[in-house]
Amino acid sequence: MQQRRQVGAYGLCRDDGRVLLVRGSAAAQFPAVWHLPGGVVPHGEHPAHAVLREVGEETGLTVEVTRLRAVLADVVPFPDADVSLHTDRLAFDLAVTGGALRDGPAGVTDSARWFTPREAAAVPLAPFTAELLGLPVSPLPAGHAGPSSFPPLGDRRLRFAAYGLVTDPQGRVLLTMIAEGYPGAGLWHLPGGGTDHGEQPEPALLRELVEEAGQLGRVIELMGVDNLHNPAAFGPEGRPLDWHGVRVIYRVVVETPTEARVTEAAGGSTARAAWFTADQLDDLPLTDVAAWATGQRVG
């Protein structure tokens, strides 16, 4: 099967103990299945912007993001199209600021309703929605859709990655240097990298931490999401590509730090790894996301 990927952004809206759900229409990959409002993030769009737009279109409500609650991934086979579709799903807590609840226009959803937990447990739920609501998860059957239902191939590239603000008990920060031949070469970056097909973000980050620095860590908090769109990124492929990177950032602790050493095979994107004290960060050339996570750049 072809391995294809996409990113979805979804909103968790609550009101007096109820949660807002939308139902898949006859045009959806899974008709009559209820899920959190939201959908696929278009190429280049920030997931936090996408969820505001999607919720407005599907429910008529205006909302604002209060925080990124969770990130999870799933893989669904589509035998008719010979595709295995991996979706990275970002769930945001939302606050309703206006509008009036209504069913969306004709599209992939056909109804929007508030549900109590008991009511939600009684309808068919998408597995990711059931998991986020703490309800029993029932797997869906293989999906049925044509090739046009999936992200197009070509010179567009989607990269979903997990990175960590990694610290030790002494308060040092672990950073990795980007290798020559990769965008940002020579800058110090957060440990982490792209997730594999079928891989959850937290295990992916801990795997990358071992490969890039030889450290064993523990994820303690989800910090946020960073979006990077470069329509002419030039990397090891040898030609410009339209890159869209979605990067989730976690706080990670290494309880028993060791000397940082790159352990992945030669030719990777990481040249060096090192621990730094807080006062040493001021003089380092940092990537934007590393500067944000370490407090060297606000916002």
Coordinates of C-alpha atoms in Angstrom, one line a residue:
M1 CA 0.0 0.0 0.0
Q2 CA 1.1 3.6 -0.6
Q3 CA 1.8 5.4 2.6
R4 CA 0.2 8.8 2.7
R5 CA 0.0 11.4 5.5
Q6 CA -2.1 14.3 6.6
V7 CA -2.6 16.5 9.7
G8 CA -5.9 17.2 11.3
A9 CA -6.9 20.0 13.7
Y10 CA -9.9 19.5 16.0
G11 CA -11.6 21.5 18.7
L12 CA -12.9 20.4 22.2
C13 CA -15.7 22.8 23.1
R14 CA -17.5 22.2 26.4
D15 CA -20.7 23.8 27.8
D16 CA -22.2 22.9 31.2
G17 CA -20.7 19.4 31.1
R18 CA -21.6 18.8 27.4
V19 CA -19.2 18.5 24.5
L20 CA -19.8 19.6 20.9
L21 CA -19.7 16.9 18.2
V22 CA -20.3 16.9 14.4
R23 CA -21.5 13.9 12.3
G24 CA -19.9 12.7 9.1
S25 CA -22.1 13.2 6.0
A26 CA -22.7 10.7 3.1
A27 CA -19.6 12.4 1.5
A28 CA -17.3 11.7 4.4
Q29 CA -14.9 8.8 4.6
F30 CA -16.9 7.4 7.5
P31 CA -20.6 8.5 7.1
A32 CA -22.8 8.8 10.3
V33 CA -19.8 8.7 12.6
W34 CA -19.5 11.5 15.1
H35 CA -16.3 13.4 15.9
L36 CA -14.9 16.6 17.4
P37 CA -15.4 19.5 14.9
G38 CA -12.4 20.1 12.7
G39 CA -10.7 18.5 9.8
V40 CA -7.7 18.3 7.6
V41 CA -5.2 21.1 7.7
P42 CA -4.5 22.6 4.2
H43 CA -0.9 22.7 3.0
G44 CA 0.9 25.6 4.7
E45 CA -1.9 26.6 7.2
H46 CA -1.2 26.7 10.9
P47 CA -3.2 24.1 12.7
A48 CA -4.5 26.6 15.3
H49 CA -5.9 28.8 12.4
A50 CA -7.3 25.7 10.7
V51 CA -9.3 24.6 13.7
L52 CA -11.0 28.1 14.1
R53 CA -12.0 28.1 10.4
E54 CA -13.2 24.5 10.4
V55 CA -15.3 24.9 13.6
G56 CA -16.9 28.0 12.2
E57 CA -17.8 26.3 8.9
E58 CA -19.2 23.1 10.6
T59 CA -21.1 24.6 13.5
G60 CA -21.7 28.3 13.0
L61 CA -19.9 29.2 16.2
T62 CA -16.9 31.5 16.6
V63 CA -14.3 30.2 18.9
E64 CA -10.8 30.9 20.3
V65 CA -8.0 28.6 21.2
T66 CA -7.2 28.3 24.9
R67 CA -4.5 25.6 24.6
L68 CA -3.3 22.6 22.8
R69 CA -4.7 19.7 24.7
A70 CA -3.4 16.5 23.0
V71 CA -1.7 15.1 19.9
L72 CA -2.3 11.6 18.7
A73 CA -2.0 9.6 15.5
D74 CA -3.8 6.8 13.7
V75 CA -3.5 4.8 10.5
V76 CA -6.5 3.7 8.4
P77 CA -6.2 1.4 5.4
F78 CA -8.1 2.2 2.2
P79 CA -7.9 -1.0 0.2
D80 CA -9.9 0.3 -2.7
A81 CA -7.3 3.0 -3.3
D82 CA -4.3 0.9 -2.1
V83 CA -3.5 3.6 0.5
S84 CA -2.5 3.5 4.1
L85 CA -3.4 6.9 5.5
H86 CA -1.6 8.2 8.6
T87 CA -3.3 11.2 10.3
D88 CA -1.6 13.2 13.0
R89 CA -4.5 14.8 15.0
L90 CA -4.1 17.9 17.1
A91 CA -6.9 18.6 19.6
F92 CA -7.3 22.1 20.9
D93 CA -9.3 23.3 23.9
L94 CA -11.7 26.0 22.5
A95 CA -13.8 28.7 24.1
V96 CA -17.0 29.7 22.3
T97 CA -17.1 33.5 21.8
G98 CA -20.1 34.0 19.6
G99 CA -22.3 32.7 16.8
A100 CA -25.3 30.3 16.9
L101 CA -25.1 26.6 16.6
R102 CA -26.3 25.3 13.2
D103 CA -25.6 22.4 10.9
G104 CA -22.8 23.2 8.4
P105 CA -23.4 23.6 4.7
A106 CA -23.2 20.6 2.4
G107 CA -19.8 19.0 2.9
V108 CA -18.3 16.2 4.9
T109 CA -20.4 16.9 8.0
D110 CA -24.2 17.2 8.2
S111 CA -25.0 17.8 11.8
A112 CA -23.7 19.6 14.9
R113 CA -24.9 18.9 18.4
W114 CA -24.1 19.2 22.1
F115 CA -23.8 15.8 23.9
T116 CA -23.6 14.8 27.5
P117 CA -21.0 12.0 28.2
R118 CA -23.8 9.4 28.4
E119 CA -25.3 10.6 25.0
A120 CA -21.9 10.6 23.4
A121 CA -21.2 7.0 24.5
A122 CA -24.4 5.9 22.8
V123 CA -23.5 7.1 19.2
P124 CA -20.8 5.8 16.8
L125 CA -17.7 7.8 17.6
A126 CA -14.4 8.2 15.7
P127 CA -11.7 6.4 17.7
F128 CA -9.7 9.6 18.3
T129 CA -12.8 11.4 19.6
A130 CA -13.7 8.5 22.0
E131 CA -10.1 8.4 23.3
L132 CA -10.0 12.1 24.0
L133 CA -13.4 12.0 25.8
G134 CA -12.3 9.0 27.9
L135 CA -15.0 6.8 26.3
P136 CA -14.6 3.2 25.1
V137 CA -12.8 3.1 21.7
S138 CA -14.3 1.0 18.9
P139 CA -12.2 0.6 15.7
L140 CA -13.7 1.7 12.4
P141 CA -13.7 -0.5 9.4
A142 CA -11.3 0.1 6.5
G143 CA -12.2 3.3 4.7
H144 CA -13.6 3.6 1.2
A145 CA -12.4 6.5 -1.0
G146 CA -10.8 7.3 -4.3
P147 CA -7.3 8.6 -4.8
S148 CA -8.5 12.2 -5.0
S149 CA -9.5 12.0 -1.3
F150 CA -5.8 11.9 -0.2
P151 CA -3.0 14.5 -0.1
P152 CA -1.5 14.9 -3.5
L153 CA 2.0 13.7 -4.3
G154 CA 4.6 15.8 -6.1
D155 CA 7.0 18.5 -4.9
R156 CA 4.9 19.4 -1.8
R157 CA 6.2 17.9 1.4
L158 CA 4.4 17.5 4.7
R159 CA 6.6 16.8 7.7
F160 CA 5.1 16.2 11.1
A161 CA 7.7 16.3 13.9
A162 CA 8.0 16.1 17.6
Y163 CA 10.6 18.1 19.5
G164 CA 11.5 18.5 23.1
L165 CA 12.6 21.2 25.5
V166 CA 14.9 18.7 27.3
T167 CA 16.4 19.6 30.7
D168 CA 18.2 17.8 33.5
P169 CA 17.9 18.1 37.3
Q170 CA 20.6 20.8 37.3
G171 CA 18.5 23.0 34.9
R172 CA 20.8 22.5 31.8
V173 CA 19.2 22.4 28.4
L174 CA 20.0 19.8 25.7
L175 CA 20.4 21.1 22.2
T176 CA 21.4 19.6 18.8
M177 CA 23.3 21.3 16.0
I178 CA 21.8 21.0 12.4
A179 CA 24.3 19.4 10.0
E180 CA 25.6 20.8 6.8
G181 CA 23.3 20.3 3.8
Y182 CA 20.1 20.8 5.8
P183 CA 18.0 24.0 6.2
G184 CA 19.4 25.9 9.2
A185 CA 22.8 24.2 9.1
G186 CA 25.0 25.4 12.0
L187 CA 22.1 26.5 14.2
W188 CA 21.3 24.9 17.6
H189 CA 18.0 23.2 17.6
L190 CA 15.7 21.3 19.9
P191 CA 16.2 17.5 20.0
G192 CA 13.6 15.6 18.0
G193 CA 12.5 15.1 14.4
G194 CA 10.0 13.7 12.0
T195 CA 7.7 10.9 13.1
D196 CA 7.5 7.7 11.1
H197 CA 4.4 6.3 9.4
G198 CA 2.2 4.8 12.1
E199 CA 4.3 6.3 15.0
Q200 CA 2.9 8.3 17.9
P201 CA 4.6 11.6 18.6
E202 CA 5.8 11.0 22.2
P203 CA 7.6 7.7 21.4
A204 CA 9.0 9.3 18.3
L205 CA 10.5 12.1 20.3
L206 CA 12.1 9.7 22.9
R207 CA 13.5 7.6 20.0
E208 CA 15.0 10.7 18.4
L209 CA 16.5 11.7 21.8
V210 CA 18.4 8.5 22.0
E211 CA 19.5 8.7 18.3
E212 CA 20.6 12.4 18.4
A213 CA 22.1 12.6 21.9
G214 CA 22.2 9.2 23.6
Q215 CA 19.8 10.3 26.4
L216 CA 16.8 8.5 28.0
G217 CA 14.1 11.0 28.7
R218 CA 10.5 11.2 30.1
V219 CA 7.8 13.5 28.6
I220 CA 6.2 15.6 31.2
E221 CA 4.1 18.2 29.4
L222 CA 2.8 19.2 25.9
M223 CA 3.9 22.8 25.4
G224 CA 2.5 23.8 22.0
V225 CA 2.7 23.6 18.2
D226 CA 4.9 25.4 15.8
N227 CA 4.1 25.8 12.1
L228 CA 6.7 26.3 9.3
H229 CA 5.9 26.8 5.7
N230 CA 8.8 27.3 3.2
P231 CA 7.6 27.2 -0.4
A232 CA 11.2 26.9 -1.7
A233 CA 13.1 24.9 0.9
F234 CA 16.4 23.6 -0.4
G235 CA 17.7 20.5 1.3
P236 CA 19.5 17.3 0.6
E237 CA 17.0 16.5 -2.3
G238 CA 19.1 19.0 -4.4
R239 CA 16.1 21.0 -5.6
P240 CA 13.6 23.5 -4.0
L241 CA 10.5 21.8 -2.4
D242 CA 7.3 23.3 -1.0
W243 CA 7.7 22.3 2.6
H244 CA 5.1 22.4 5.3
G245 CA 6.4 21.5 8.7
V246 CA 4.1 21.0 11.7
R247 CA 6.1 20.6 14.9
V248 CA 4.7 19.8 18.3
I249 CA 6.9 20.7 21.3
Y250 CA 7.0 18.8 24.6
R251 CA 8.8 19.4 27.9
V252 CA 11.1 16.5 28.6
V253 CA 13.3 15.6 31.6
V254 CA 16.4 13.5 31.6
E255 CA 16.8 12.3 35.2
T256 CA 20.3 10.8 34.7
P257 CA 22.1 12.8 32.0
T258 CA 25.2 11.6 30.3
E259 CA 27.6 13.2 27.9
A260 CA 25.6 14.0 24.8
R261 CA 26.7 12.0 21.8
V262 CA 25.1 11.6 18.4
T263 CA 24.4 7.9 17.9
E264 CA 22.4 7.8 14.7
A265 CA 24.1 6.6 11.5
A266 CA 26.5 9.1 9.8
G267 CA 24.8 11.3 7.2
G268 CA 21.9 12.3 9.5
S269 CA 20.7 15.8 10.0
T270 CA 22.3 16.2 13.4
A271 CA 26.0 17.2 13.6
R272 CA 26.4 17.6 17.4
A273 CA 24.6 17.5 20.7
A274 CA 25.5 19.3 23.9
W275 CA 24.2 20.4 27.3
F276 CA 24.1 24.1 28.1
T277 CA 23.5 26.2 31.2
A278 CA 20.9 29.0 31.0
D279 CA 23.5 31.7 30.8
Q280 CA 25.2 29.9 27.8
L281 CA 22.1 30.1 25.7
D282 CA 22.4 33.9 25.2
D283 CA 25.4 33.5 22.9
L284 CA 24.2 30.5 20.8
P285 CA 22.8 30.8 17.3
L286 CA 19.4 29.2 17.7
T287 CA 16.6 28.1 15.4
D288 CA 13.3 30.1 15.9
V289 CA 11.6 27.2 17.7
A290 CA 14.5 26.6 20.0
A291 CA 14.6 30.3 20.8
W292 CA 10.9 30.3 21.6
A293 CA 11.0 27.1 23.8
T294 CA 14.1 28.3 25.8
G295 CA 12.6 31.8 26.4
Q296 CA 15.2 33.5 24.2
R297 CA 12.3 34.7 22.0
V298 CA 8.8 35.4 23.2
G299 CA 5.7 34.5 21.1

